[in-house]
mmCIF file of C-alpha atoms in Angstrom:
data_model
loop_
_atom_site.group_PDB
_atom_site.id
_atom_site.type_symbol
_atom_site.label_atom_id
_atom_site.label_comp_id
_atom_site.label_asym_id
_atom_site.label_seq_id
_atom_site.Cartn_x
_atom_site.Cartn_y
_atom_site.Cartn_z
ATOM 1 C CA MET A 1 -3.343 -14.675 7.192
ATOM 2 C CA VAL A 2 -1.362 -11.463 6.790
ATOM 3 C CA ALA A 3 0.896 -12.902 3.978
ATOM 4 C CA ASP A 4 -2.170 -13.840 1.968
ATOM 5 C CA ASP A 5 -3.738 -10.322 2.477
ATOM 6 C CA LEU A 6 -0.422 -8.661 1.541
ATOM 7 C CA LEU A 7 -0.363 -10.703 -1.598
ATOM 8 C CA GLU A 8 -3.885 -9.711 -2.460
ATOM 9 C CA LEU A 9 -2.849 -6.083 -1.942
ATOM 10 C CA GLY A 10 -0.024 -6.709 -4.392
ATOM 11 C CA LEU A 11 3.018 -7.333 -2.223
ATOM 12 C CA ASP A 12 4.693 -10.684 -2.753
ATOM 13 C CA LEU A 13 6.772 -11.559 0.341
ATOM 14 C CA ASP A 14 8.717 -14.147 -1.588
ATOM 15 C CA ARG A 15 10.208 -11.317 -3.599
ATOM 16 C CA LEU A 16 11.608 -9.494 -0.581
ATOM 17 C CA SER A 17 15.227 -9.791 0.476
ATOM 18 C CA GLU A 18 15.867 -11.463 3.836
ATOM 19 C CA ASN A 19 16.860 -8.033 5.309
ATOM 20 C CA HIS A 20 13.626 -6.342 4.095
ATOM 21 C CA LEU A 21 11.520 -9.272 5.150
ATOM 22 C CA ARG A 22 13.055 -9.228 8.684
ATOM 23 C CA THR A 23 12.385 -5.437 8.869
ATOM 24 C CA LEU A 24 8.796 -5.916 7.666
ATOM 25 C CA TRP A 25 8.106 -8.594 10.287
ATOM 26 C CA GLY A 26 9.551 -6.275 12.947
ATOM 27 C CA GLU A 27 6.904 -3.760 11.865
ATOM 28 C CA PHE A 28 4.269 -6.487 11.885
ATOM 29 C CA LYS A 29 5.000 -7.258 15.563
ATOM 30 C CA SER A 30 4.764 -3.635 16.473
ATOM 31 C CA LEU A 31 1.530 -3.037 14.579
ATOM 32 C CA ARG A 32 -0.030 -6.329 15.797
ATOM 33 C CA ALA A 33 0.452 -5.197 19.376
ATOM 34 C CA GLU A 34 -1.699 -2.175 18.786
ATOM 35 C CA GLU A 35 -4.047 -3.367 16.118
ATOM 36 C CA PRO A 36 -6.513 -6.154 16.879
ATOM 37 C CA HIS A 37 -7.954 -6.639 13.329
ATOM 38 C CA ILE A 38 -5.509 -8.765 11.239
ATOM 39 C CA ARG A 39 -6.602 -7.384 7.912
ATOM 40 C CA SER A 40 -6.033 -3.806 9.353
ATOM 41 C CA VAL A 41 -2.442 -4.992 10.200
ATOM 42 C CA ALA A 42 -1.965 -6.168 6.569
ATOM 43 C CA ILE A 43 -3.186 -2.845 5.212
ATOM 44 C CA ARG A 44 -0.950 -0.852 7.482
ATOM 45 C CA ILE A 45 2.083 -3.019 6.782
ATOM 46 C CA PHE A 46 1.537 -2.684 3.054
ATOM 47 C CA VAL A 47 1.225 1.106 3.214
ATOM 48 C CA TRP A 48 4.220 1.293 5.603
ATOM 49 C CA TYR A 49 6.321 -0.775 3.196
ATOM 50 C CA VAL A 50 5.324 1.250 0.119
ATOM 51 C CA VAL A 51 5.100 4.753 1.522
ATOM 52 C CA GLU A 52 7.142 5.013 4.725
ATOM 53 C CA SER A 53 9.821 2.302 5.064
ATOM 54 C CA LYS A 54 12.295 3.558 2.491
ATOM 55 C CA LEU A 55 12.679 -0.165 1.563
ATOM 56 C CA PHE A 56 10.191 -0.127 -1.304
ATOM 57 C CA ASN A 57 11.286 -2.088 -4.377
ATOM 58 C CA SER A 58 8.791 -2.368 -7.186
ATOM 59 C CA ALA A 59 10.122 -5.827 -7.967
ATOM 60 C CA ALA A 60 8.380 -7.000 -4.750
ATOM 61 C CA MET A 61 5.004 -6.119 -6.261
ATOM 62 C CA ARG A 62 2.912 -8.883 -7.679
ATOM 63 C CA ARG A 63 2.076 -7.045 -10.936
ATOM 64 C CA SER A 64 2.416 -3.649 -12.505
ATOM 65 C CA GLY A 65 -0.024 -1.152 -11.089
ATOM 66 C CA ALA A 66 -0.451 -3.111 -7.813
ATOM 67 C CA ILE A 67 -0.121 0.023 -5.690
ATOM 68 C CA GLY A 68 -2.963 1.757 -7.415
ATOM 69 C CA ARG A 69 -5.088 -1.358 -7.353
ATOM 70 C CA SER A 70 -4.449 -1.829 -3.722
ATOM 71 C CA ILE A 71 -6.804 1.046 -2.969
ATOM 72 C CA ALA A 72 -9.682 -0.778 -4.619
ATOM 73 C CA THR A 73 -8.835 -4.024 -2.727
ATOM 74 C CA MET A 74 -8.794 -2.100 0.566
ATOM 75 C CA ARG A 75 -12.143 -0.423 -0.226
ATOM 76 C CA ALA A 76 -13.680 -3.810 -1.220
ATOM 77 C CA TRP A 77 -12.529 -5.202 2.220
ATOM 78 C CA ALA A 78 -14.126 -2.274 3.989
ATOM 79 C CA GLU A 79 -17.393 -2.757 2.138
ATOM 80 C CA THR A 80 -17.660 -6.281 3.584
ATOM 81 C CA ASP A 81 -16.173 -5.486 6.943
ATOM 82 C CA PRO A 82 -17.048 -1.978 8.262
ATOM 83 C CA ALA A 83 -14.456 -2.295 11.126
ATOM 84 C CA LEU A 84 -11.882 -1.523 8.456
ATOM 85 C CA THR A 85 -13.433 1.633 7.176
ATOM 86 C CA LEU A 86 -11.290 4.146 9.099
ATOM 87 C CA VAL A 87 -8.086 2.328 8.452
ATOM 88 C CA VAL A 88 -8.849 2.076 4.781
ATOM 89 C CA LEU A 89 -9.748 5.753 4.497
ATOM 90 C CA ARG A 90 -6.568 6.838 6.177
ATOM 91 C CA GLU A 91 -4.180 4.361 4.451
ATOM 92 C CA ALA A 92 -5.822 4.828 1.010
ATOM 93 C CA GLU A 93 -5.123 8.599 1.349
ATOM 94 C CA ALA A 94 -1.457 7.830 2.144
ATOM 95 C CA VAL A 95 -1.128 5.669 -0.879
ATOM 96 C CA LYS A 96 -2.759 8.294 -3.067
ATOM 97 C CA LEU A 97 -0.444 11.037 -1.797
ATOM 98 C CA PHE A 98 2.538 8.721 -2.506
ATOM 99 C CA LEU A 99 1.400 8.124 -6.069
ATOM 100 C CA TYR A 100 0.628 11.799 -6.588
ATOM 101 C CA GLN A 101 4.238 12.659 -5.588
ATOM 102 C CA ILE A 102 5.617 9.976 -7.910
ATOM 103 C CA PHE A 103 3.578 11.494 -10.707
ATOM 104 C CA GLU A 104 4.986 14.815 -9.953
ATOM 105 C CA ARG A 105 8.537 13.555 -10.589
ATOM 106 C CA ALA A 106 7.623 11.441 -13.691
ATOM 107 C CA ASP A 107 9.461 11.929 -16.984
ATOM 108 C CA ALA A 108 6.278 12.532 -18.995
ATOM 109 C CA PRO A 109 4.524 15.503 -20.666
ATOM 110 C CA ARG A 110 3.146 17.874 -18.078
ATOM 111 C CA GLN A 111 -0.451 17.570 -19.335
ATOM 112 C CA MET A 112 -0.239 13.701 -18.896
ATOM 113 C CA ILE A 113 1.071 14.122 -15.359
ATOM 114 C CA LEU A 114 -1.764 16.557 -14.476
ATOM 115 C CA GLU A 115 -4.316 14.191 -15.907
ATOM 116 C CA ALA A 116 -3.006 11.253 -13.999
ATOM 117 C CA GLN A 117 -2.907 13.342 -10.793
ATOM 118 C CA ARG A 118 -6.549 14.487 -11.450
ATOM 119 C CA ARG A 119 -7.729 11.016 -11.825
ATOM 120 C CA LEU A 120 -5.885 9.922 -8.737
ATOM 121 C CA LEU A 121 -7.544 12.562 -6.677
ATOM 122 C CA GLN A 122 -10.954 11.363 -7.895
ATOM 123 C CA ALA A 123 -10.173 7.757 -6.995
#
């Protein structure tokens, strides 16, 4: 089920406002029409919510660091289901770019930012 997969990726739908949930399910309907693999839909919805939607609220995440951990979860899914490989490659890169840009704007010493970005690029 998509809700369970989203939770495993780190997005807790119970923490979304009604408005955001309605918008997310509108995106689900759109993606479901073009994507036959349900787990691919969950991955794409997660990345859409975090990276593209402009609705992102960190309070909707299941735990701290969930966005970064989502990449590992996606990759684990692709290891057991090769049909997910292309979607995971594309969407993981989108998440990494999103995080890279967040790090760029972080209020932290420049060396710490550069180290975090370097590690992210190697992930």
